[in-house]
Tab-separated table of C-alpha atoms in Angstrom:
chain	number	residue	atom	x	y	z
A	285	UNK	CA	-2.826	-9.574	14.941
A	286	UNK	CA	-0.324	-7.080	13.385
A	287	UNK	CA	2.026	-6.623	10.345
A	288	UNK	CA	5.294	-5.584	11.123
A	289	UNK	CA	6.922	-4.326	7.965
A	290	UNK	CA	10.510	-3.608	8.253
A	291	UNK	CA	11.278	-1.969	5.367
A	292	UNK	CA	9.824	-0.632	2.285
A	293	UNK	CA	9.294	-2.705	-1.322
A	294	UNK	CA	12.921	-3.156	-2.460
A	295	UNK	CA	14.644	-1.276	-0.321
A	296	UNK	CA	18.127	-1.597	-1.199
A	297	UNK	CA	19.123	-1.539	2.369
A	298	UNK	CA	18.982	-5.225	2.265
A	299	UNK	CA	21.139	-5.864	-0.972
A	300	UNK	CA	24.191	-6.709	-0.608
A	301	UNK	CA	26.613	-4.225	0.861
A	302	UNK	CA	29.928	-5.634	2.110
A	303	UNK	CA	32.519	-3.170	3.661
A	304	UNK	CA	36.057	-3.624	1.500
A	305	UNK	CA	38.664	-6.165	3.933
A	306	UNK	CA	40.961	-3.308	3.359
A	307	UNK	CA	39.051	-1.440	5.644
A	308	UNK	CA	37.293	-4.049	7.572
A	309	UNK	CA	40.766	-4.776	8.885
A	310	UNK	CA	40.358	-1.111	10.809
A	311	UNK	CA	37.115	-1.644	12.534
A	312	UNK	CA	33.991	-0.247	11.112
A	313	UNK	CA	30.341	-1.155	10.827
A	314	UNK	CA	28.059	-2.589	8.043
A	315	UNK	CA	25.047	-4.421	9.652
A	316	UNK	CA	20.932	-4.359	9.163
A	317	UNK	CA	19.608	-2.647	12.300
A	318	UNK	CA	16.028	-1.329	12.948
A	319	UNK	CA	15.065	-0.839	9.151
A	320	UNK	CA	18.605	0.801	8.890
A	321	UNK	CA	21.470	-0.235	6.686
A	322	UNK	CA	24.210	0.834	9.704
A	323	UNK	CA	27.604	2.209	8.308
A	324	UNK	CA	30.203	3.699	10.186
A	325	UNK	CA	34.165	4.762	10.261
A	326	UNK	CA	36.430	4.657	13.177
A	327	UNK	CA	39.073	6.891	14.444
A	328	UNK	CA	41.325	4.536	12.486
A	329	UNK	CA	40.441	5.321	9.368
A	330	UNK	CA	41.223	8.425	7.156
A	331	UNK	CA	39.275	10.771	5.064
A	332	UNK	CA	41.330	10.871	1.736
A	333	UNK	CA	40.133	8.147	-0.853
A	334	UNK	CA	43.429	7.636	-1.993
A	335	UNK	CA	45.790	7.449	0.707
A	336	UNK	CA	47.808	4.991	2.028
A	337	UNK	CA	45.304	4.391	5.262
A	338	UNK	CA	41.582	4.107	3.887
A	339	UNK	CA	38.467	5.550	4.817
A	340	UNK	CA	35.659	3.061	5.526
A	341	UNK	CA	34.393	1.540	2.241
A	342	UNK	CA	31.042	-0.363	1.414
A	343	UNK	CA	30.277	-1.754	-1.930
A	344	UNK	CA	27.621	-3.037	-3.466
A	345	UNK	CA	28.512	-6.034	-4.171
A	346	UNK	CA	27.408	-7.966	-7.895
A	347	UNK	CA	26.037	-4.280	-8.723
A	348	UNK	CA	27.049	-3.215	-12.658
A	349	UNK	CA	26.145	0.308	-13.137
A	350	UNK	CA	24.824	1.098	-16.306
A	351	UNK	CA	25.818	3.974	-18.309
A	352	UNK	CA	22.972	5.791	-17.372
A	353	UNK	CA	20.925	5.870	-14.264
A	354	UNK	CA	20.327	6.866	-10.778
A	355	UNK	CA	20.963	6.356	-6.913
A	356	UNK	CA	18.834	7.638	-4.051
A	357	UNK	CA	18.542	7.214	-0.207
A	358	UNK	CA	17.679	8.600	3.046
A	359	UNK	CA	20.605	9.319	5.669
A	360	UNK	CA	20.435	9.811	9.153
A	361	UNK	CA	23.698	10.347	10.822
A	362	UNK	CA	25.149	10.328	15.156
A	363	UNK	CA	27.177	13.327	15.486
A	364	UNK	CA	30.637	13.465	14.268
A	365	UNK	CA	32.598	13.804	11.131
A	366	UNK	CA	29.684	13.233	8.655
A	367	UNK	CA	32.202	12.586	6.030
A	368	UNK	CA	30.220	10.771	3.637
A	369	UNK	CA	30.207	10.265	0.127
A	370	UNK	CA	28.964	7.994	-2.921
A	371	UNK	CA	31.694	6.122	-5.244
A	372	UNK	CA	30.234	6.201	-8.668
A	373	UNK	CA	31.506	4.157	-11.759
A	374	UNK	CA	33.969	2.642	-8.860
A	375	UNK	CA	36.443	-0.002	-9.381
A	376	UNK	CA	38.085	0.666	-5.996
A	377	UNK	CA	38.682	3.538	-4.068
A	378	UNK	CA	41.972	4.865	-5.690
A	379	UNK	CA	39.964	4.601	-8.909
A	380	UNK	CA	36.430	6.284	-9.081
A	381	UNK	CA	34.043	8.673	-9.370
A	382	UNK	CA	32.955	10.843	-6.065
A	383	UNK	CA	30.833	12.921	-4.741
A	384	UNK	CA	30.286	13.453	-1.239
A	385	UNK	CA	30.193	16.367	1.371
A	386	UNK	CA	32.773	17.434	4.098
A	387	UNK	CA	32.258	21.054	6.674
A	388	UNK	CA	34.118	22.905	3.433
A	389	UNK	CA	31.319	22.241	0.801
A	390	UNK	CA	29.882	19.770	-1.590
A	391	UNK	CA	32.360	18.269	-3.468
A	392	UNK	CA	33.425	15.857	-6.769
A	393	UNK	CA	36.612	13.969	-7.544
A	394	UNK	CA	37.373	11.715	-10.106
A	395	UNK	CA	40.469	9.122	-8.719
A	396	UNK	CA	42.684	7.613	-11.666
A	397	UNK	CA	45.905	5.713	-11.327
A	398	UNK	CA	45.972	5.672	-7.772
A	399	UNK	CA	45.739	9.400	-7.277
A	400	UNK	CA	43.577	12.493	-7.379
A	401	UNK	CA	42.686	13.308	-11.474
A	402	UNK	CA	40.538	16.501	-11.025
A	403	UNK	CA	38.930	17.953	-8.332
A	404	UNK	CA	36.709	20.799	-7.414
A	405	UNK	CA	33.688	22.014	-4.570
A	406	UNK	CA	30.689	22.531	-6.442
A	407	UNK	CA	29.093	23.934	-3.486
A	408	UNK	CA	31.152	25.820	-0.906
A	409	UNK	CA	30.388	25.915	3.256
A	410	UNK	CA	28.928	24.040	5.753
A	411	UNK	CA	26.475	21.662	3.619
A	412	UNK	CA	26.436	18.079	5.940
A	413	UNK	CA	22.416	16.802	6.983
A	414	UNK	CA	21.879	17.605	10.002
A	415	UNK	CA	23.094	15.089	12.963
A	416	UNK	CA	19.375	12.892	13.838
A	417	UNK	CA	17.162	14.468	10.954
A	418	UNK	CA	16.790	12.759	7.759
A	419	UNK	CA	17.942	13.832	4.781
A	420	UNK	CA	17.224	12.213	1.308
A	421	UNK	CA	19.964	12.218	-1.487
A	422	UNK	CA	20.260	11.681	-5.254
A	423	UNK	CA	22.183	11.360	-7.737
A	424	UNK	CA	22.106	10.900	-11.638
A	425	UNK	CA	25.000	10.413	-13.876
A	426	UNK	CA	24.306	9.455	-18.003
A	427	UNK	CA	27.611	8.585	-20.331
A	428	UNK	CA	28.007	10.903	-23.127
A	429	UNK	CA	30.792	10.438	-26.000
A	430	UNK	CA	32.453	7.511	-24.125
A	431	UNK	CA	32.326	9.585	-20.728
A	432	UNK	CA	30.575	9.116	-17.475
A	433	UNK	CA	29.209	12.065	-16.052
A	434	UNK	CA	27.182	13.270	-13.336
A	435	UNK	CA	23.961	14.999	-14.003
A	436	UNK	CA	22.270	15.892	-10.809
A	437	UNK	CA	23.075	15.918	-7.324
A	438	UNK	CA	19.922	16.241	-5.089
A	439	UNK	CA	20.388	16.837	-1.542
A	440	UNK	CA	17.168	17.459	0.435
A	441	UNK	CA	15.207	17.930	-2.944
A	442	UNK	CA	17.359	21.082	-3.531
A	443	UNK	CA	20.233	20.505	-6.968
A	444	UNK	CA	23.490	21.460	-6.089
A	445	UNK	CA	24.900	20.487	-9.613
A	446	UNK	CA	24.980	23.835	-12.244
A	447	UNK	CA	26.067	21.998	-15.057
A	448	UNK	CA	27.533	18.320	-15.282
A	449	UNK	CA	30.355	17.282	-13.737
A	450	UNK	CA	32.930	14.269	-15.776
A	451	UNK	CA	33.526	11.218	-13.490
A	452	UNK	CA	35.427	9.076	-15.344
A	453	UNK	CA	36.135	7.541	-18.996
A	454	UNK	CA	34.140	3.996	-19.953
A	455	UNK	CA	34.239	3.135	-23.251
A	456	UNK	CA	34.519	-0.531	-23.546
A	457	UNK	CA	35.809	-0.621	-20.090
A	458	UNK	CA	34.071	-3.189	-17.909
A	459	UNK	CA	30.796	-1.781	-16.169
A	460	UNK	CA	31.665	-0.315	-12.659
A	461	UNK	CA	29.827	-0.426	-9.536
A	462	UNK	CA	29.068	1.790	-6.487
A	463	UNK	CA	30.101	1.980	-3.060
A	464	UNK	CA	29.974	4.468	0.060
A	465	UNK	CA	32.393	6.364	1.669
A	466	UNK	CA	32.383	7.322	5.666
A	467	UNK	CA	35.507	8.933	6.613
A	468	UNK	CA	37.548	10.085	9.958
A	469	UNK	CA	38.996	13.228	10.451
A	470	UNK	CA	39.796	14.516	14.165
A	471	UNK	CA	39.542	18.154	12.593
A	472	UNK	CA	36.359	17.385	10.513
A	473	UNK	CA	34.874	15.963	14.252
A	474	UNK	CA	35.995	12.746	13.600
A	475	UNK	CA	34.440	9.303	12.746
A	476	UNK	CA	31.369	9.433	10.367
A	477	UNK	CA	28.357	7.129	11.661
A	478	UNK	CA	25.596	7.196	9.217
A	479	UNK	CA	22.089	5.050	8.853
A	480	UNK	CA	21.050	4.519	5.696
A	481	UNK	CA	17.449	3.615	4.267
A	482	UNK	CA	14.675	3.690	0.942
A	483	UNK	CA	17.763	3.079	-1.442
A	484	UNK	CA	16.590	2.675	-4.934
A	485	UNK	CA	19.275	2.613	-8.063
A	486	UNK	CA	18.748	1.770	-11.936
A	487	UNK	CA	18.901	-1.690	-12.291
A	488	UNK	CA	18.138	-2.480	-8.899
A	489	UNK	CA	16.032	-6.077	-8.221
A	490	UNK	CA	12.830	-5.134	-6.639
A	491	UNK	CA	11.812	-7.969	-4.689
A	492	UNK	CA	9.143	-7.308	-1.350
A	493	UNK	CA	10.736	-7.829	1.860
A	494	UNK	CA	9.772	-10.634	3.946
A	495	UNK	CA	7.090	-10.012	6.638
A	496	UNK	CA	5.752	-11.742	9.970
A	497	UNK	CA	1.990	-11.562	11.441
A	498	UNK	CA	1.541	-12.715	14.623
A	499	UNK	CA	-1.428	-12.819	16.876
A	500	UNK	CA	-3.324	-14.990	19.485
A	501	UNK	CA	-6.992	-16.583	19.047
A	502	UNK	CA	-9.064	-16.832	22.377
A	503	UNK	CA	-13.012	-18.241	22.648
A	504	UNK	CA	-15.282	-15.682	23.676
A	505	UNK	CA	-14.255	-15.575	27.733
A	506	UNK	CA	-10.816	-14.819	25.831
A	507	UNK	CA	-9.025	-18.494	27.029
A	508	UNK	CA	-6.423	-19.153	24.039
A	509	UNK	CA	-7.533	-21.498	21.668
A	510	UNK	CA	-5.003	-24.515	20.962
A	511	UNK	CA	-5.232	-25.971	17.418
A	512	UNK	CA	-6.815	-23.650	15.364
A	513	UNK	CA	-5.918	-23.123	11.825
A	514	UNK	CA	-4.923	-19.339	10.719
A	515	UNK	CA	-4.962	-18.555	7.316
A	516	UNK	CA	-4.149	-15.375	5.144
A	517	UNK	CA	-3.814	-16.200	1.204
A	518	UNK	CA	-1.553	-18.820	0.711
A	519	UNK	CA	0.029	-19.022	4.318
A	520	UNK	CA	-1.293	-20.882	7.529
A	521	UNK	CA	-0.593	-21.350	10.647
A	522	UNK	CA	-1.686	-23.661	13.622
A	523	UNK	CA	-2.194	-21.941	17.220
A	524	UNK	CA	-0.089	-23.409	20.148
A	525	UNK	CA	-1.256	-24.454	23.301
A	526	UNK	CA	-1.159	-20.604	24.306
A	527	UNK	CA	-3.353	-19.772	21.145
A	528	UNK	CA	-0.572	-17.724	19.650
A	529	UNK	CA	0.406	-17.970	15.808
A	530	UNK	CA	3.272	-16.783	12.900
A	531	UNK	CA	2.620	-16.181	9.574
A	532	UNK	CA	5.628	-15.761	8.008
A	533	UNK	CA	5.688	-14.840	4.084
């Protein structure tokens, strides 16, 4: 008999992500696969948040942010673009927070009104993961005076934030959520495909994923026994004709 755990406690790989119909309606990916939350652009898409053709966008659907917190995750990207980024205190994608990385640097934005508000590489060159290696990301933002900021921005365990970094006015706004950016930009190389996993975020429901043990009972000249009861905790099972079993919990 075996456990097969697909993913970790609350992993928020499993919560609710939902790429925007806006960009849906240009292709795209957003699917579970292999312990992976799979997001990807096409060469539809475009790069710039704001523009009149969108970059692939995945919220988190039901997700408030509070006014302080965290997000983490690891990334594992195909070659290509790697034009990735993380909407923070997002309403949609013409009006948010950003951070994210392209081949110039590591960058922030803050989108108001439909348009670019401020702007600036907090890290210049060449700082995308590495295409196949993981690569684990954070990010901390707290509200101070009535304004969102970001704190820290962890990439590989190494802060590329000097000092913090205003993403947007709250107030008595709404809360705002958070989605994920993967662009497309032919001279960037393209499409960004991206596999996401361990994400963890304040306020985040941690609930343990569902798990299956199978196995097979035999006598002792190893014939499979039909009929036997299996039993671990609260779950049972009965063994087919072919002595195999499920748990499921």
């Amino acid at each position: 008999a075996y456990t097969d755990w697909a993913f970790g406690p609350g992993d928020g790989a499993l919560d609710n992500w939902v790429q925007t119909a806006e960009s849906a309606a240009l292709g795209g990916t957003c699917a579970v696969e292999d312990s992976w939350l799979h997001l990807a652009s096409t060469s539809s898409h475009a790069n710039n948040s704001p523009g009149n053709t969108p970059p692939a966008v995945f919220e988190l659907v039901g997700y408030e942010m509070p006014e302080e917190g965290y997000f983490e995750a690891t990334l594992k990207f195909a070659e290509g673009g790697r034009l990735f980024g993380l909407y923070i205190n997002y309403t949609d994608r013409k009006n948010s927070g950003y951070v994210g990385f392209d081949p110039n640097g590591i960058f922030w934005q803050k989108y108001q009104n439909a348009g670019t508000d401020n702007y600036g590489y907090f890290q210049t060159g060449d700082h995308r993961p590495t295409a196949g290696v993981e690569t684990p990301i954070r990010v901390e933002w707290s509200t101070v005076g009535g304004i969102m900021r970001m704190d820290s921005f962890l990439l590989d365990g190494t802060e590329q934030v000097a000092s913090p970094l205003q993403l947007d006015k709250v107030g008595t706004t709404p809360a705002k959520g958070i989605a994920i950016k993967c662009g497309n930009a032919a001279s960037y190389g393209g499409a960004t495909d991206v596999l996401v996993k361990d994400i963890h975020y304040t306020g985040q429901a941690l609930t343990a994923p569902a798990y299956q043990i199978t196995g097979r009972v035999t006598d002792s000249l190893g014939a499979p026994l039909e009929g036997a009861t299996v039993t671990s905790g609260s779950l049972s099972a009965v063994t087919g004709a072919d002595g195999l079993f499920a748990l499921q919990g």
